[in-house]
Coordinates of N, CA, C and O and ligand atoms in Angstrom, one line a residue:
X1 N 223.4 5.9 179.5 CA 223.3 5.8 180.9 C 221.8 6.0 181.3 O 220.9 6.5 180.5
X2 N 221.6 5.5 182.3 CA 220.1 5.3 182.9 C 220.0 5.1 184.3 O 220.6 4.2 184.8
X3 N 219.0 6.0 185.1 CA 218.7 6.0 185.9 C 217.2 5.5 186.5 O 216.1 5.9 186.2
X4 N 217.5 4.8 187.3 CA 215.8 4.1 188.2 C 216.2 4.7 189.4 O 217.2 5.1 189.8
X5 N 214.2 4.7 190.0 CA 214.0 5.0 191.3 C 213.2 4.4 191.9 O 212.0 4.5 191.4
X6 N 213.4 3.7 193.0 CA 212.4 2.9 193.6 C 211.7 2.8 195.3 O 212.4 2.7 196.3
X7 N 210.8 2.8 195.4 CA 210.2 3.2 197.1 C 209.3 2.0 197.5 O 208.4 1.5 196.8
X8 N 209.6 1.6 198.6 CA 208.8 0.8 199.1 C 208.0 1.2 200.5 O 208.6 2.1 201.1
X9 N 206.8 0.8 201.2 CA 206.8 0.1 202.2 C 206.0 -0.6 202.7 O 205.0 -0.8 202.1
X10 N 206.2 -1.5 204.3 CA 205.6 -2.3 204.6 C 204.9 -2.5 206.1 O 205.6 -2.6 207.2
X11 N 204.1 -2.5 206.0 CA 203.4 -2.5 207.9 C 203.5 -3.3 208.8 O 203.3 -4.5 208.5
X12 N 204.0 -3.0 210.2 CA 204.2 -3.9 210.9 C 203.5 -4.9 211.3 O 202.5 -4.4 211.8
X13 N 203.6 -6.1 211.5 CA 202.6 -6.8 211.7 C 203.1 -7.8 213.2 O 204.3 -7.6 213.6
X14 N 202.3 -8.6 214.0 CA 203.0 -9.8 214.9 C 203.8 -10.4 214.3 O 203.8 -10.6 213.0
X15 N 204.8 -11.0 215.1 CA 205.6 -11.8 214.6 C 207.2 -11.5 215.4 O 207.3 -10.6 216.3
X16 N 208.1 -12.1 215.2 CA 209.5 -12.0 215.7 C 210.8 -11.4 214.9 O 211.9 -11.2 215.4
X17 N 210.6 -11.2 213.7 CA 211.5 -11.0 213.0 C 210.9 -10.5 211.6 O 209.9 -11.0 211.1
X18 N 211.9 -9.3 210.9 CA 211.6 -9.0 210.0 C 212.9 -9.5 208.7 O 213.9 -10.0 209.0
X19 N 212.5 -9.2 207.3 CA 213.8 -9.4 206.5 C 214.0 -8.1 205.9 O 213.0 -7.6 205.4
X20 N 215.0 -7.6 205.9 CA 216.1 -6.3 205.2 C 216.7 -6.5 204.7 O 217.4 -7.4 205.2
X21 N 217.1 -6.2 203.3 CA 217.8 -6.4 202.5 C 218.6 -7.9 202.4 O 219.9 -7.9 202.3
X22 N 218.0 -9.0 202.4 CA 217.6 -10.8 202.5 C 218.3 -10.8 203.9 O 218.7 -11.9 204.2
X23 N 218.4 -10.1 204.7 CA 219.1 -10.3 206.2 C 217.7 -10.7 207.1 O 216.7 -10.0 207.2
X24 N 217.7 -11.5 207.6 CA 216.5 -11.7 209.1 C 217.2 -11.2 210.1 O 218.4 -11.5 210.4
X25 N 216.4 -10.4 210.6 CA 216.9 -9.4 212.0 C 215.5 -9.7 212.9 O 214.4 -9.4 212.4
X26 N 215.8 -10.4 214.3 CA 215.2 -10.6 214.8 C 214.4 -9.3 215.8 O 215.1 -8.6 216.6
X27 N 213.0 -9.3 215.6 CA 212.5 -7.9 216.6 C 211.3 -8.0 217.1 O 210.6 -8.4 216.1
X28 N 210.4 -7.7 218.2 CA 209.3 -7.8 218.3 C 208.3 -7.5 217.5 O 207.1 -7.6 217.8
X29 N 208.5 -7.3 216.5 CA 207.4 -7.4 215.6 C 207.7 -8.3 214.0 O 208.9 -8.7 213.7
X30 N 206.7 -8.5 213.2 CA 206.9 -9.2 212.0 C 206.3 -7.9 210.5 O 205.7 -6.8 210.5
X31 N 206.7 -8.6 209.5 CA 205.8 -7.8 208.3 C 205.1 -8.1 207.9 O 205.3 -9.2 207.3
X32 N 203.8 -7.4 207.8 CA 203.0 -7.5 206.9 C 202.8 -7.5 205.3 O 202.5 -6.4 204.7
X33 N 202.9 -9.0 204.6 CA 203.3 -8.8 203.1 C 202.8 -9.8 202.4 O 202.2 -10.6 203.1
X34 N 202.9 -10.1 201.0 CA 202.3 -11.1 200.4 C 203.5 -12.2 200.4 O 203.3 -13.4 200.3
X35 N 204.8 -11.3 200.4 CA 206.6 -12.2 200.0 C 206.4 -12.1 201.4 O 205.4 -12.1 202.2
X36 N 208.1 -12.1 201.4 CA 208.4 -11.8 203.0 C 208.5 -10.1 203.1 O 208.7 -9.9 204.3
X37 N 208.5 -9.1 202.5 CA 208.4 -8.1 202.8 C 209.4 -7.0 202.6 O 209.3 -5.8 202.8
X38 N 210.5 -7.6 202.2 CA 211.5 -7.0 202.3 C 211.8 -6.0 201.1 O 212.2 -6.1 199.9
X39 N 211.3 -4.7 202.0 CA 211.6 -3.4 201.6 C 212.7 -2.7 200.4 O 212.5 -2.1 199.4
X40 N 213.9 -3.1 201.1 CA 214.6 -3.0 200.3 C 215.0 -3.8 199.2 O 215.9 -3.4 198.5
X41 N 214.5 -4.8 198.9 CA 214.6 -5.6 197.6 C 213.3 -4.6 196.9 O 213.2 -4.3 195.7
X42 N 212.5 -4.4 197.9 CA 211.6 -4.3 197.0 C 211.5 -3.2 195.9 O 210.9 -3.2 194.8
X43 N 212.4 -2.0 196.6 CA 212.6 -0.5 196.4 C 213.6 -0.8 195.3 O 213.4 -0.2 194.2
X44 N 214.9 -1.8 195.4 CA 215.5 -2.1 194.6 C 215.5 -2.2 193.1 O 216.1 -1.6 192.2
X45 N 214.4 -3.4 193.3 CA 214.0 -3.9 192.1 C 212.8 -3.3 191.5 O 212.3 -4.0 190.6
X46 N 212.1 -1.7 192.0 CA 211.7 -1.5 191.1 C 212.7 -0.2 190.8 O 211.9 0.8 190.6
X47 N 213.9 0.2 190.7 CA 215.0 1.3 190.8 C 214.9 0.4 189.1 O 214.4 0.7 188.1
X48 N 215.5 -0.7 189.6 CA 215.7 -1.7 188.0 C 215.0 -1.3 187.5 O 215.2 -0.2 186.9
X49 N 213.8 -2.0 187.4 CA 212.9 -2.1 186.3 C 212.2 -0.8 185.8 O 211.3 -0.8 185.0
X50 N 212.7 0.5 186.7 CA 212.3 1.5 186.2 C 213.3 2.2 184.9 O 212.9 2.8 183.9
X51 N 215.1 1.8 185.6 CA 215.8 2.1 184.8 C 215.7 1.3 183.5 O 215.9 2.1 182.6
X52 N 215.4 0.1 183.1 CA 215.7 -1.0 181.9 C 213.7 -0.2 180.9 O 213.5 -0.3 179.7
X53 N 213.0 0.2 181.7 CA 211.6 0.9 181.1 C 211.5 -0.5 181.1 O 211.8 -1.1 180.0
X54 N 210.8 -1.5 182.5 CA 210.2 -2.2 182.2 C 209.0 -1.9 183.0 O 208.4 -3.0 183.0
X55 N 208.5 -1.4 183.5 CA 207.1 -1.0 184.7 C 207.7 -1.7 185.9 O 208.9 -1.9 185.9
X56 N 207.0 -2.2 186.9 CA 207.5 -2.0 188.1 C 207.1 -3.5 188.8 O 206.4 -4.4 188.2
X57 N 207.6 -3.7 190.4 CA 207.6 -5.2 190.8 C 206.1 -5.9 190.4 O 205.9 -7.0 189.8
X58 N 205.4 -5.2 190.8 CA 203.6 -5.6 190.8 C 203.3 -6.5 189.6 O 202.8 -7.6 189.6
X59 N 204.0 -5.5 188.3 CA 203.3 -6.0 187.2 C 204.3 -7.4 186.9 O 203.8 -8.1 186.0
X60 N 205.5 -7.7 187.4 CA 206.2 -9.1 187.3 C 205.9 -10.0 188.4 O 205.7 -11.2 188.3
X61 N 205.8 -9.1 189.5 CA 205.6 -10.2 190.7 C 204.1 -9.9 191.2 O 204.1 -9.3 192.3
X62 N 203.0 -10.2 190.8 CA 202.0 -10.1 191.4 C 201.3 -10.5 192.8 O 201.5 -11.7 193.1
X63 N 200.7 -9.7 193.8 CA 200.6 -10.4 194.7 C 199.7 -10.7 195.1 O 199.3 -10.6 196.3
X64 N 198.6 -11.2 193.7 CA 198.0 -12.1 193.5 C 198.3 -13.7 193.3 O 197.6 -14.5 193.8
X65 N 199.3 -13.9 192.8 CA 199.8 -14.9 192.8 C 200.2 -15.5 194.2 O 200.9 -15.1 195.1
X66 N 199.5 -16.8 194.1 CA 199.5 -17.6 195.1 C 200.9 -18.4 195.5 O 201.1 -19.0 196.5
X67 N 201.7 -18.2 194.4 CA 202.8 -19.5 194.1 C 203.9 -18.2 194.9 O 205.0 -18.6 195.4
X68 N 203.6 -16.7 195.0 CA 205.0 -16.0 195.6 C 204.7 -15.4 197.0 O 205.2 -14.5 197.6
X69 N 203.3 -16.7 197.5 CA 203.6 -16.4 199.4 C 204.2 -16.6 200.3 O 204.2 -17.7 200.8
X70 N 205.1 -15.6 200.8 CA 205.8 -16.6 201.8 C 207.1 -15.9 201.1 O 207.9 -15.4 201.8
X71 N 207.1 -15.8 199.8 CA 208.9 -15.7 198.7 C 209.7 -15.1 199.5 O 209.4 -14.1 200.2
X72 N 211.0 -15.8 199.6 CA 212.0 -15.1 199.6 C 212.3 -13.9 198.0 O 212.4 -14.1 196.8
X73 N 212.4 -12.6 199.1 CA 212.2 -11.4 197.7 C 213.6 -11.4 196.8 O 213.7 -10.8 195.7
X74 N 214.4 -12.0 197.2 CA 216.1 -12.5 196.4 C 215.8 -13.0 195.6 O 216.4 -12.9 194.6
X75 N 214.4 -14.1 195.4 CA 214.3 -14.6 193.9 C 214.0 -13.7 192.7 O 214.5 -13.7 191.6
X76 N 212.9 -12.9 193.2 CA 212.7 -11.5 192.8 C 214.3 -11.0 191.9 O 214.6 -11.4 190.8
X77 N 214.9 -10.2 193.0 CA 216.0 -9.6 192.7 C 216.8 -10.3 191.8 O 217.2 -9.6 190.8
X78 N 217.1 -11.1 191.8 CA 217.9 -12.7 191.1 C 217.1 -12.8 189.2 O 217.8 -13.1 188.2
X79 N 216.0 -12.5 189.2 CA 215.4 -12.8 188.2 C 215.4 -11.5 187.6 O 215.5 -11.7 186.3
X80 N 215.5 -10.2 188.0 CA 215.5 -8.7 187.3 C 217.1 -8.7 187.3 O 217.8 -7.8 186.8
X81 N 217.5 -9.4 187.6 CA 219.3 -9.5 187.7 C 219.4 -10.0 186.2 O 220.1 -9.5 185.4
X82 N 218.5 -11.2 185.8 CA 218.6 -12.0 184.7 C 218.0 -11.0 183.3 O 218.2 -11.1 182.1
X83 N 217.2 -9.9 184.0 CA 216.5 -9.2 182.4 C 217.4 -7.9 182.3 O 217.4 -7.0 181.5
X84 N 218.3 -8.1 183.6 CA 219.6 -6.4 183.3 C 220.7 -7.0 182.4 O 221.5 -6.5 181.6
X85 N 220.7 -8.6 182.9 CA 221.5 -9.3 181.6 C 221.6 -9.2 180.5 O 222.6 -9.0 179.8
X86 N 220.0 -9.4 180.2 CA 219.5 -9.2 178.7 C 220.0 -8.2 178.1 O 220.6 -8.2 177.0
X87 N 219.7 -7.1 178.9 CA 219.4 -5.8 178.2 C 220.9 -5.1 177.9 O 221.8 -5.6 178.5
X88 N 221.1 -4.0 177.0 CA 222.5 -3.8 176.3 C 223.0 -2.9 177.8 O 224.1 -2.3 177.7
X89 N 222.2 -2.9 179.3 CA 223.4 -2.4 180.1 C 223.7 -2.7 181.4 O 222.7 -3.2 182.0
X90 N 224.5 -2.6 182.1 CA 225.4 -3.1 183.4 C 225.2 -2.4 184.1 O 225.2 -1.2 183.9
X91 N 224.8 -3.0 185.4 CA 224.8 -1.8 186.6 C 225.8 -1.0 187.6 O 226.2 -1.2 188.7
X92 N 225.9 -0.1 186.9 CA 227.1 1.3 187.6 C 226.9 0.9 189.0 O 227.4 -0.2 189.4
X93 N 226.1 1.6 189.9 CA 226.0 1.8 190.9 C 224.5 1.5 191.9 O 223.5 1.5 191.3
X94 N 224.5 1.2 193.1 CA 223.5 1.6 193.6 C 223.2 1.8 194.9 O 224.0 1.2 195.6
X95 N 222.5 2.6 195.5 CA 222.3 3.4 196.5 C 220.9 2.6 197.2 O 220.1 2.3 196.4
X96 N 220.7 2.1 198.8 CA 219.4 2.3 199.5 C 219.7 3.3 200.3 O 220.8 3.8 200.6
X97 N 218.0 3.5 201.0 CA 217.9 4.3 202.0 C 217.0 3.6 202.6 O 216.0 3.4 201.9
X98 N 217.0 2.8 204.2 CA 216.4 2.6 204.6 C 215.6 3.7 205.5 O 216.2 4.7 205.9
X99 N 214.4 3.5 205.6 CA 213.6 4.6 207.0 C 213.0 3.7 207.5 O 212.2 3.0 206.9
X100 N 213.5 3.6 209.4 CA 213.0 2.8 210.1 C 213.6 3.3 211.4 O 214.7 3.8 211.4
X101 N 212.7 3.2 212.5 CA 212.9 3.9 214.1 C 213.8 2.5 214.6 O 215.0 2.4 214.8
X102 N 212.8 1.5 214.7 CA 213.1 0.3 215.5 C 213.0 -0.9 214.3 O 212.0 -0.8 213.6
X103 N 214.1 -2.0 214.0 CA 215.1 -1.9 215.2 C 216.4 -1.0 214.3 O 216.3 -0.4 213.2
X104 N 217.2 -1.0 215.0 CA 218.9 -0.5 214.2 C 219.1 -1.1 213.3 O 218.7 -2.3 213.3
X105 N 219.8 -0.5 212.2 CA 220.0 -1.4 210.9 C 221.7 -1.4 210.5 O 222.4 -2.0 209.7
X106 N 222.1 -0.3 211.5 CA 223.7 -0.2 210.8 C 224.4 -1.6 211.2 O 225.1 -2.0 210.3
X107 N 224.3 -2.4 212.2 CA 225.5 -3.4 212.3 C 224.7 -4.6 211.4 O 225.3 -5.7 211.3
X108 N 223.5 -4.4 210.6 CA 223.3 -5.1 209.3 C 223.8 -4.5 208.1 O 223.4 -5.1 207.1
X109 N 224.5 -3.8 207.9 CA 224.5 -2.7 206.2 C 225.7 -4.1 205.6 O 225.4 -4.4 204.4
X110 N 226.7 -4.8 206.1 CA 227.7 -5.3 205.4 C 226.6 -6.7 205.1 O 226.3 -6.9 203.9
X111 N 226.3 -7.4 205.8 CA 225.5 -8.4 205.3 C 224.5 -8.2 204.0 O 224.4 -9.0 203.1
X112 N 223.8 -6.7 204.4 CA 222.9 -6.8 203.5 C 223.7 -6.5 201.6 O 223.5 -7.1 200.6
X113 N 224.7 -5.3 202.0 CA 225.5 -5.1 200.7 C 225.9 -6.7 200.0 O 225.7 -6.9 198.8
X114 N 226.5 -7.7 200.8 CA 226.8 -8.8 200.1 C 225.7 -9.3 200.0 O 225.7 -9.8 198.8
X115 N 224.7 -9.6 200.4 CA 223.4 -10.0 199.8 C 223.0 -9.5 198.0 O 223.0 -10.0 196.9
X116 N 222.7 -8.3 198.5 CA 222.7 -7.5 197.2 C 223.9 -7.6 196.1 O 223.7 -7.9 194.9
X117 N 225.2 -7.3 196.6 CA 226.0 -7.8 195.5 C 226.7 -9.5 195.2 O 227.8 -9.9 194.7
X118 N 225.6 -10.0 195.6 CA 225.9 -11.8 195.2 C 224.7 -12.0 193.9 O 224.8 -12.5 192.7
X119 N 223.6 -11.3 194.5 CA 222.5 -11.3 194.1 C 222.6 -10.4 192.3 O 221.9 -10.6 191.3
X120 N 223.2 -9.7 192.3 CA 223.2 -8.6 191.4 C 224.4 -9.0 190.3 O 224.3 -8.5 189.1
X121 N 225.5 -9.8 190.7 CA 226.6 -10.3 190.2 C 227.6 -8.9 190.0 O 228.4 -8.8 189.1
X122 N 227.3 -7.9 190.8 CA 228.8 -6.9 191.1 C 229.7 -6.4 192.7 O 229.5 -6.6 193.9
X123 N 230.5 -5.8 191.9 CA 231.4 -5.8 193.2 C 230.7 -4.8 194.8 O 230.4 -3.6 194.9
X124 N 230.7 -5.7 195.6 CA 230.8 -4.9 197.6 C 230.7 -3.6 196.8 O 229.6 -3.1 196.8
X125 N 231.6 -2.8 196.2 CA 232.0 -1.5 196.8 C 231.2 -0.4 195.3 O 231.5 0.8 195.1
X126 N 230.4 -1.2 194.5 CA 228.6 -0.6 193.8 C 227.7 -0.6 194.6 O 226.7 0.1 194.4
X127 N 227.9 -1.4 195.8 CA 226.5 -1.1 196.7 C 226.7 -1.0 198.2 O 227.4 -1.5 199.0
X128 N 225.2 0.3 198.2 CA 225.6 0.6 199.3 C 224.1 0.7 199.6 O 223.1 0.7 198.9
X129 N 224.2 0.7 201.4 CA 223.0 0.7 202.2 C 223.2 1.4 203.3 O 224.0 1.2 204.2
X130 N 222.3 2.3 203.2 CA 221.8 3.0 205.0 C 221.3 3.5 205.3 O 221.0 4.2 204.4
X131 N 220.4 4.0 206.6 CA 219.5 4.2 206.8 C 219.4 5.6 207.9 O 220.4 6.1 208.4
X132 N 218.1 6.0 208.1 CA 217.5 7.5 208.7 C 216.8 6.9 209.3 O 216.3 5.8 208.9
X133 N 216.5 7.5 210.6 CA 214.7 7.8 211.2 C 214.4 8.5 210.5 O 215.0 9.0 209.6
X134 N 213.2 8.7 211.0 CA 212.3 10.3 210.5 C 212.0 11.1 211.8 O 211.5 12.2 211.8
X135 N 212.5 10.4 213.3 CA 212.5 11.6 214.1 C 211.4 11.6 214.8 O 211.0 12.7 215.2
X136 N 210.7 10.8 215.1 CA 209.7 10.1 215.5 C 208.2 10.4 214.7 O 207.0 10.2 215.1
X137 N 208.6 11.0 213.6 CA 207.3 11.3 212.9 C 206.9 10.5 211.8 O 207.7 10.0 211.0
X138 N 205.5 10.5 211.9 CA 205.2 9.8 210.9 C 205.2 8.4 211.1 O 205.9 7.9 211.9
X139 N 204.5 7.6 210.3 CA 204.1 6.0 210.7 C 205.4 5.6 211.1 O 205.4 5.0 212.2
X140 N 206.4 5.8 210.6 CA 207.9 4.8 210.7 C 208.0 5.6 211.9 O 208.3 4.8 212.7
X141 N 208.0 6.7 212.4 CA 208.0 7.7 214.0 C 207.1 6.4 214.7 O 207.5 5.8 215.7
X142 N 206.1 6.0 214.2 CA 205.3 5.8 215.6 C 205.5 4.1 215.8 O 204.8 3.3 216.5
X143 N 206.8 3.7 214.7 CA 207.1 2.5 214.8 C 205.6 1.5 214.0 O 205.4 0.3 214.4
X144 N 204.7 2.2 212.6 CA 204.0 1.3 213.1 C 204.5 0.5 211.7 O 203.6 -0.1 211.1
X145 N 205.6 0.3 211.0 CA 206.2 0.1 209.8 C 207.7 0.5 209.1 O 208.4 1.2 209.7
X146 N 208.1 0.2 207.9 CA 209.5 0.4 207.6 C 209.0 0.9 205.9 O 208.1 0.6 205.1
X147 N 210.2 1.8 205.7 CA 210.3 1.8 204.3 C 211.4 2.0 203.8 O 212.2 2.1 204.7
X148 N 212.0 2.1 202.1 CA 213.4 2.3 201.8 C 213.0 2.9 200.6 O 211.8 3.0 200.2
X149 N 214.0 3.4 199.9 CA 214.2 4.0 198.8 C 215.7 3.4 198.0 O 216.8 2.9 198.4
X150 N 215.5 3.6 197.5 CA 216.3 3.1 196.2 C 216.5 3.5 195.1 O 215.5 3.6 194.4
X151 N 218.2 3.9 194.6 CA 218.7 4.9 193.5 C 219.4 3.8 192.3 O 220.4 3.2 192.7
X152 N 219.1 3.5 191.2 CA 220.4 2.9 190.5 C 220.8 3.8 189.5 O 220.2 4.8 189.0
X153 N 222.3 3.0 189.1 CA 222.5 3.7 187.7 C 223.2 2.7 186.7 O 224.3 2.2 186.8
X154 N 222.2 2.4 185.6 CA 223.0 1.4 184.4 C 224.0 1.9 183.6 O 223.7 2.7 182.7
X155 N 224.6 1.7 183.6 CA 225.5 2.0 181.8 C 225.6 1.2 181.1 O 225.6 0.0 181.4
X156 N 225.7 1.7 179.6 CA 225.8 0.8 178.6 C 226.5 -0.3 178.9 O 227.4 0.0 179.7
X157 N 226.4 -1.1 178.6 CA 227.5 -2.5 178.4 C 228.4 -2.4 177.2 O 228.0 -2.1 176.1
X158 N 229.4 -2.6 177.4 CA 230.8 -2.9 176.1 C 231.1 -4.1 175.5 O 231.2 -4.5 174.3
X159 N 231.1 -4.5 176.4 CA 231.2 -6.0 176.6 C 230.2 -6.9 175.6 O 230.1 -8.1 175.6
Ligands
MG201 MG1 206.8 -4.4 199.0

């Protein structure tokens, strides 16, 4: 068994809409990022690559690279999906935690879980998503950004 942990976040920037867990939720503001921003993929996938001991999104997805501006971060997730393949184990479970004041994220949690579990190749009810304020403190308090956290757990594969 193996356990990853992963944290992201991202600053708000202009714009009309942000992406959460591959969901676009539209809101007066946009993110600031080199992909599209999305936190919780991002926190995700390095939970993965922390559990598999492979180092973390940066060093696969650079954002230096010119060719992943703009990315949808599901390609990301899609591709660390393909090296949990490889590797001798299967993903048990996994947990987000979004932290964000504005906007609401609960009447997103079912979209985003099927996102994650199409993306991941397991069942709705390994993944789960939800979120906290922090109560108006602190940057995500003063609205000026979002972040997530992210728990997995692999087990060996049998199979
Ligand atoms: Mg990020």
């Amino acid at each position: 068994m193996r356990i990853g942990h992963g944290f992201d976040a991202h600053q708000f920037s202009e714009g009309d809409h942000i992406v959460v867990g591959g969901v676009v939720i539209p809101f007066s503001k946009g993110i600031a990022a080199h992909s599209d921003g999305d936190v919780v993929i991002h926190a995700l996938c390095d939970a993965l690559l922390g559990a598999l001991g492979l180092g973390d999104i940066g060093m696969h997805f650079p954002d230096s690279d010119p060719s992943l501006k703009g990315c949808d971060s599901r390609l990301f997730l899609r591709q660390i999906q393909s090296l949990v393949k490889q590797s001798s184990y299967a993903l048990s479970n996994l947990d987000c935690t979004i932290v964000c004041e504005r906007p609401k994220m609960a009447k997103h949690f079912e979209a985003m879980r099927q996102n994650l579990s199409t993306d991941l190749e397991v069942p709705y009810s390994k993944v789960n998503v939800k979120a906290t304020t922090t109560e108006q403190l602190g940057f995500v308090g003063r609205e000026e950004g979002i972040a997530a956290f992210a728990v997995v757990l692999l087990e060996e594969d049998k199979f």
